[in-house]
Amino acid sequence: MKQITLLLCGMLLWSAALFAQAALKPQLYNPQADARADIDAAVKKAAASGKHVFLQMGGNWCGWCIAFDKLVKANDTLRTCLEQNYEVVHVNYSQENKNEAVFASLAHPERFGFPVFVILNGKGERIHTQNSEYLEEGKGHSSKKVLQFFRQWSPEALKPPAAR
């Protein structure tokens, strides 16, 4: 009886630990989201506000995806640049939902691995796809390279020199 009680207590603790890990795991990407509708809404907002759309494509399973998001949110300069120039959509790619039609419509950016970034203009046209590997330095993403990327594809940067 004592062994059964210990076994049950052990299983209960193990279950609680698994539940706690699942609860702590970031949920940046929503597998149930309608990615096409989210992108269309972001394009509409971008057109009205003179911004571009920044698609961060990946999944909650992707450590690099989560790390990139944390870097941007923790760095005031990166966060401000992103907010001022882009409408952001996190597009899920996972076993639950690969968003195959969305990825196909964007020329399969998943070929670069994850995260991968796609920039759309205010008309919804894809103007750039960025392999995140080029934004890395050492064991993570470089704040300097990420800022340069955000600035290079901002609406202001793509205006003709006479219009700036």
XYZ file of N, CA and C in Angstrom:
492
model
N 0.836 -1.194 0.000
C 0.000 0.000 0.000
C 0.876 1.251 0.000
N 1.956 1.208 0.771
C 2.860 2.344 0.858
C 3.496 2.622 -0.513
N 3.841 1.551 -1.240
C 4.449 1.706 -2.560
C 3.465 2.311 -3.556
N 2.235 1.893 -3.459
C 1.207 2.435 -4.360
C 1.004 3.921 -4.075
N 0.968 4.280 -2.797
C 0.811 5.685 -2.421
C 1.982 6.512 -2.931
N 3.193 6.015 -2.769
C 4.376 6.720 -3.269
C 4.339 6.840 -4.790
N 3.932 5.778 -5.455
C 3.837 5.799 -6.907
C 2.810 6.834 -7.377
N 1.654 6.858 -6.733
C 0.615 7.836 -7.086
C 1.083 9.263 -6.828
N 1.758 9.480 -5.704
C 2.285 10.819 -5.393
C 3.321 11.239 -6.433
N 4.173 10.288 -6.815
C 5.184 10.569 -7.835
C 4.554 10.932 -9.161
N 3.528 10.191 -9.549
C 2.838 10.474 -10.806
C 2.140 11.826 -10.754
N 1.582 12.152 -9.616
C 0.912 13.439 -9.449
C 1.911 14.589 -9.577
N 3.057 14.461 -8.938
C 4.094 15.488 -9.038
C 4.607 15.612 -10.468
N 4.812 14.491 -11.135
C 5.279 14.502 -12.510
C 4.262 15.200 -13.419
N 2.977 14.886 -13.224
C 1.917 15.529 -14.016
C 1.871 17.025 -13.759
N 2.022 17.419 -12.510
C 2.009 18.846 -12.164
C 3.192 19.558 -12.817
N 4.358 18.916 -12.833
C 5.538 19.517 -13.454
C 5.329 19.698 -14.955
N 4.756 18.705 -15.620
C 4.478 18.809 -17.056
C 3.479 19.925 -17.344
N 2.449 20.017 -16.515
C 1.445 21.058 -16.692
C 2.078 22.429 -16.503
N 2.945 22.577 -15.501
C 3.611 23.852 -15.238
C 4.510 24.242 -16.409
N 5.220 23.267 -16.979
C 6.068 23.556 -18.130
C 5.231 24.023 -19.311
N 4.125 23.374 -19.547
C 3.255 23.760 -20.658
C 2.688 25.151 -20.437
N 2.355 25.475 -19.185
C 1.798 26.787 -18.875
C 2.852 27.881 -19.037
N 4.130 27.575 -18.791
C 5.199 28.558 -18.888
C 5.718 28.728 -20.309
N 5.456 27.770 -21.170
C 5.935 27.822 -22.543
C 5.279 28.998 -23.266
N 6.081 29.870 -23.888
C 5.499 31.025 -24.579
C 4.524 30.597 -25.669
N 3.467 31.332 -25.817
C 2.463 31.060 -26.849
C 2.413 32.247 -27.811
N 3.520 32.466 -28.473
C 3.664 33.564 -29.417
C 2.827 33.335 -30.679
N 2.762 32.086 -31.096
C 2.049 31.709 -32.316
C 0.772 30.971 -31.941
N -0.297 31.261 -32.663
C -1.579 30.624 -32.404
C -1.921 29.681 -33.561
N -1.806 28.370 -33.330
C -2.103 27.414 -34.408
C -3.542 27.501 -34.919
N -4.465 27.989 -34.099
C -5.871 28.079 -34.510
C -6.193 29.380 -35.248
N -5.252 30.309 -35.281
C -5.514 31.600 -35.923
C -5.730 31.424 -37.428
N -6.521 32.295 -37.988
C -6.714 32.353 -39.431
C -5.640 33.302 -39.966
N -4.508 32.741 -40.367
C -3.359 33.553 -40.773
C -3.713 34.483 -41.927
N -4.464 34.009 -42.897
C -4.830 34.855 -44.039
C -5.646 36.059 -43.578
N -6.599 35.846 -42.687
C -7.417 36.950 -42.179
C -6.563 37.919 -41.361
N -5.647 37.393 -40.551
C -4.765 38.251 -39.750
C -3.864 39.097 -40.641
N -3.340 38.493 -41.691
C -2.480 39.232 -42.627
C -3.285 40.287 -43.366
N -4.474 39.940 -43.825
C -5.322 40.899 -44.538
C -5.666 42.094 -43.647
N -5.963 41.830 -42.377
C -6.274 42.916 -41.435
C -5.049 43.800 -41.214
N -3.876 43.192 -41.110
C -2.641 43.961 -40.913
C -2.325 44.807 -42.143
N -2.570 44.268 -43.334
C -2.343 45.023 -44.576
C -3.263 46.238 -44.613
N -4.494 46.045 -44.235
C -5.465 47.161 -44.222
C -5.008 48.253 -43.249
N -4.573 47.848 -42.054
C -4.070 48.811 -41.070
C -2.805 49.502 -41.571
N -1.919 48.732 -42.187
C -0.666 49.289 -42.697
C -0.947 50.333 -43.782
N -1.872 50.031 -44.665
C -2.215 50.969 -45.738
C -2.755 52.276 -45.164
N -3.555 52.174 -44.129
C -4.153 53.368 -43.523
C -3.137 54.192 -42.739
N -2.105 53.544 -42.230
C -1.148 54.253 -41.369
C 0.207 54.497 -42.031
N 0.358 54.107 -43.294
C 1.619 54.330 -43.997
C 2.748 53.417 -43.531
N 2.382 52.232 -43.062
C 3.379 51.280 -42.579
C 3.499 50.106 -43.540
N 4.414 49.220 -43.224
C 4.517 47.926 -43.894
C 4.031 46.860 -42.928
N 3.941 45.635 -43.403
C 3.542 44.498 -42.570
C 4.773 43.622 -42.367
N 5.030 43.272 -41.123
C 6.149 42.409 -40.758
C 5.570 41.068 -40.334
N 5.839 40.027 -41.124
C 5.386 38.683 -40.787
C 6.546 37.931 -40.150
N 6.364 37.541 -38.892
C 7.343 36.672 -38.247
C 6.755 35.275 -38.318
N 7.397 34.423 -39.083
C 6.856 33.105 -39.360
C 7.654 32.054 -38.601
N 6.941 31.211 -37.866
C 7.591 30.175 -37.066
C 6.570 29.455 -36.207
N 7.010 29.004 -35.059
C 6.103 28.277 -34.175
C 6.576 28.325 -32.735
N 5.687 27.977 -31.837
C 6.018 27.960 -30.407
C 7.080 26.917 -30.087
N 7.284 25.966 -30.949
C 8.293 24.924 -30.793
C 9.691 25.440 -31.119
N 9.796 26.612 -31.739
C 11.055 27.156 -32.270
C 11.720 28.095 -31.272
N 12.793 27.628 -30.677
C 13.524 28.438 -29.702
C 14.051 29.738 -30.281
N 14.511 29.710 -31.531
C 15.019 30.920 -32.182
C 13.907 31.936 -32.415
N 12.696 31.448 -32.697
C 11.542 32.335 -32.894
C 11.222 33.081 -31.601
N 11.197 32.347 -30.505
C 10.899 32.929 -29.198
C 12.004 33.893 -28.794
N 13.266 33.500 -29.024
C 14.405 34.348 -28.662
C 14.382 35.661 -29.447
N 14.041 35.599 -30.740
C 13.971 36.815 -31.543
C 12.914 37.764 -30.986
N 11.749 37.227 -30.692
C 10.661 38.041 -30.152
C 11.061 38.681 -28.821
N 11.705 37.906 -27.957
C 12.152 38.437 -26.661
C 13.177 39.549 -26.850
N 14.106 39.368 -27.787
C 15.111 40.396 -28.064
C 14.443 41.701 -28.468
N 13.514 41.622 -29.400
C 12.853 42.830 -29.901
C 12.043 43.506 -28.800
N 11.319 42.724 -28.011
C 10.498 43.307 -26.951
C 11.332 43.900 -25.823
N 12.509 43.340 -25.568
C 13.356 43.811 -24.465
C 14.222 45.010 -24.859
N 14.387 45.266 -26.142
C 15.252 46.336 -26.626
C 14.364 47.501 -27.079
N 14.407 48.596 -26.341
C 13.535 49.741 -26.637
C 13.701 50.253 -28.067
N 14.931 50.313 -28.560
C 15.179 50.819 -29.907
C 14.551 49.910 -30.955
N 14.749 48.597 -30.805
C 14.166 47.649 -31.759
C 12.644 47.678 -31.703
N 12.105 47.640 -30.484
C 10.656 47.624 -30.317
C 10.024 48.878 -30.929
N 10.614 50.043 -30.655
C 10.080 51.301 -31.178
C 10.149 51.344 -32.700
N 11.270 50.923 -33.260
C 11.417 50.913 -34.715
C 10.373 49.999 -35.355
N 10.190 48.830 -34.763
C 9.196 47.887 -35.291
C 7.791 48.479 -35.204
N 7.445 49.031 -34.057
C 6.099 49.582 -33.860
C 5.817 50.774 -34.772
N 6.831 51.610 -35.024
C 6.633 52.803 -35.842
C 6.510 52.509 -37.333
N 7.079 51.385 -37.757
C 7.159 51.111 -39.190
C 6.352 49.924 -39.697
N 5.886 49.076 -38.777
C 5.267 47.825 -39.207
C 4.038 47.450 -38.392
N 3.129 46.785 -39.065
C 2.075 46.027 -38.399
C 2.623 44.604 -38.331
N 2.573 43.985 -37.167
C 3.220 42.692 -36.964
C 2.193 41.568 -36.900
N 2.499 40.474 -37.596
C 1.682 39.264 -37.541
C 2.624 38.082 -37.327
N 2.319 37.257 -36.342
C 3.054 36.011 -36.119
C 2.292 34.903 -36.836
N 2.912 34.334 -37.849
C 2.258 33.305 -38.664
C 2.774 31.934 -38.219
N 1.869 31.108 -37.771
C 2.201 29.797 -37.232
C 2.580 28.789 -38.313
N 3.580 27.981 -37.968
C 3.930 26.803 -38.753
C 4.196 25.691 -37.739
N 3.316 24.723 -37.681
C 3.468 23.631 -36.718
C 2.720 22.409 -37.220
N 2.833 21.326 -36.477
C 2.102 20.102 -36.826
C 0.599 20.367 -36.850
N 0.125 21.213 -35.923
C -1.311 21.494 -35.841
C -1.815 22.289 -37.045
N -0.956 23.181 -37.555
C -1.380 24.042 -38.655
C -0.142 24.566 -39.377
N 0.094 24.068 -40.548
C 1.256 24.484 -41.333
C 0.978 25.708 -42.195
N -0.268 26.158 -42.238
C -0.642 27.327 -43.039
C -0.067 27.221 -44.457
N -0.235 26.063 -45.057
C 0.381 25.790 -46.355
C -0.030 26.772 -47.443
N -1.282 27.162 -47.475
C -1.725 28.094 -48.516
C -1.074 29.464 -48.336
N -0.944 29.909 -47.102
C -0.311 31.204 -46.833
C 1.162 31.155 -47.224
N 1.854 30.103 -46.804
C 3.273 29.981 -47.137
C 3.470 29.885 -48.652
N 2.605 29.173 -49.325
C 2.693 29.058 -50.788
C 2.491 30.417 -51.451
N 1.546 31.194 -50.941
C 1.268 32.512 -51.531
C 2.428 33.487 -51.344
N 3.340 33.163 -50.429
C 4.493 34.025 -50.155
C 5.796 33.412 -50.685
N 5.689 32.511 -51.653
C 6.835 31.871 -52.315
C 7.640 30.985 -51.365
N 6.956 30.330 -50.458
C 7.547 29.331 -49.552
C 8.759 29.837 -48.771
N 8.574 30.831 -47.916
C 9.699 31.329 -47.122
C 10.238 30.303 -46.121
N 9.465 29.268 -45.819
C 9.913 28.242 -44.875
C 11.169 27.528 -45.364
N 11.504 27.683 -46.620
C 12.714 27.055 -47.164
C 13.975 27.584 -46.486
N 13.871 28.747 -45.837
C 15.012 29.343 -45.144
C 15.130 28.882 -43.699
N 14.180 28.108 -43.225
C 14.165 27.731 -41.815
C 13.372 28.745 -41.014
N 13.426 28.626 -39.703
C 12.620 29.489 -38.834
C 13.463 30.098 -37.737
N 13.125 31.310 -37.318
C 12.087 32.151 -37.894
C 12.519 32.663 -39.269
N 11.541 33.012 -40.043
C 11.770 33.670 -41.318
C 10.834 34.872 -41.332
N 11.289 35.949 -41.943
C 10.536 37.200 -41.912
C 10.151 37.606 -43.335
N 8.921 38.058 -43.482
C 8.431 38.531 -44.772
C 7.891 39.932 -44.567
N 8.271 40.834 -45.463
C 7.791 42.216 -45.424
C 6.804 42.403 -46.573
N 5.630 42.898 -46.227
C 4.609 43.234 -47.223
C 4.416 44.743 -47.215
N 4.090 45.302 -48.353
C 3.762 46.729 -48.376
C 2.280 46.913 -48.048
N 1.817 48.147 -48.084
C 0.432 48.457 -47.740
C -0.593 47.953 -48.745
N -0.120 47.360 -49.842
C -1.017 46.734 -50.819
C -1.046 45.216 -50.638
N -0.244 44.729 -49.683
C -0.178 43.291 -49.452
C 0.820 42.576 -50.339
N 1.620 43.341 -51.073
C 2.615 42.747 -51.960
C 3.879 42.404 -51.171
N 4.427 41.232 -51.445
C 5.665 40.819 -50.777
C 6.810 41.617 -51.383
N 7.516 42.356 -50.519
C 8.646 43.145 -51.010
C 9.990 42.602 -50.530
N 9.962 41.716 -49.529
C 11.228 41.136 -49.070
C 10.966 39.901 -48.216
N 11.856 38.924 -48.345
C 11.876 37.761 -47.462
C 13.265 37.714 -46.852
N 13.323 37.583 -45.522
C 14.604 37.626 -44.819
C 14.884 36.320 -44.093
N 15.972 35.672 -44.464
C 16.482 34.518 -43.747
C 17.068 35.049 -42.436
N 16.577 34.592 -41.307
C 17.026 35.139 -40.020
C 18.473 34.805 -39.707
N 19.033 33.825 -40.407
C 20.439 33.465 -40.178
C 21.351 34.674 -40.383
N 20.996 35.553 -41.324
C 21.819 36.719 -41.617
C 21.726 37.795 -40.541
N 20.832 37.609 -39.587
C 20.685 38.563 -38.494
C 21.343 38.055 -37.213
N 21.996 36.912 -37.313
C 22.625 36.305 -36.142
C 24.066 36.774 -35.987
N 24.503 36.701 -34.742
C 25.887 36.999 -34.422
C 26.197 36.243 -33.138
N 27.204 35.433 -33.166
C 27.509 34.632 -31.986
C 26.420 33.600 -31.768
N 25.844 33.613 -30.570
C 24.829 32.604 -30.220
C 23.418 33.182 -30.190
N 23.191 34.227 -30.941
C 21.855 34.814 -30.965
C 21.735 35.821 -32.091
N 20.623 36.524 -32.092
C 20.411 37.570 -33.090
C 21.122 38.834 -32.630
N 21.686 39.542 -33.574
C 22.400 40.787 -33.307
C 21.422 41.953 -33.295
N 21.393 42.699 -32.207
C 20.522 43.885 -32.135
C 20.855 44.855 -33.257
N 22.127 45.017 -33.536
C 22.569 45.941 -34.585
C 22.060 45.495 -35.960
N 22.196 44.203 -36.267
C 21.750 43.686 -37.562
C 20.230 43.717 -37.691
N 19.523 43.429 -36.599
C 18.057 43.468 -36.627
C 17.578 44.895 -36.863
N 18.187 45.860 -36.172
C 17.798 47.255 -36.359
C 18.061 47.698 -37.800
N 19.202 47.314 -38.324
C 19.527 47.657 -39.705
C 18.486 47.066 -40.659
N 18.107 45.830 -40.445
C 17.076 45.172 -41.256
C 15.750 45.926 -41.157
N 15.302 46.232 -39.942
C 14.043 46.965 -39.774
C 14.088 48.291 -40.523
N 15.191 49.001 -40.396
C 15.309 50.324 -41.041
C 15.386 50.208 -42.562
N 16.122 49.217 -43.077
C 16.306 49.082 -44.521
C 15.009 48.775 -45.258
N 14.041 48.154 -44.571
C 12.797 47.781 -45.225
C 11.612 48.597 -44.718
N 11.904 49.683 -44.035
C 10.835 50.560 -43.550
C 10.231 51.322 -44.725
N 9.020 51.816 -44.576
C 8.406 52.581 -45.663
C 9.251 53.808 -46.052
N 9.843 54.460 -45.083
C 10.660 55.653 -45.353
C 11.882 55.305 -46.200
N 12.525 54.191 -45.892
C 13.732 53.797 -46.624
C 13.442 53.481 -48.096
N 12.231 53.048 -48.384
C 11.900 52.669 -49.764
C 11.335 53.807 -50.603
N 11.197 54.971 -49.977
C 10.758 56.143 -50.747
C 11.906 56.627 -51.629
N 11.598 57.174 -52.788
C 12.654 57.768 -53.617
C 13.315 58.904 -52.832
N 14.610 59.144 -53.045
C 15.326 60.188 -52.287
C 14.629 61.550 -52.304
N 14.041 61.938 -53.419
C 13.368 63.249 -53.510
C 12.123 63.312 -52.632
N 11.535 62.152 -52.301
C 10.302 62.130 -51.515
C 10.555 62.058 -50.016
N 11.809 61.905 -49.600
C 12.116 61.776 -48.163
C 12.138 63.089 -47.468
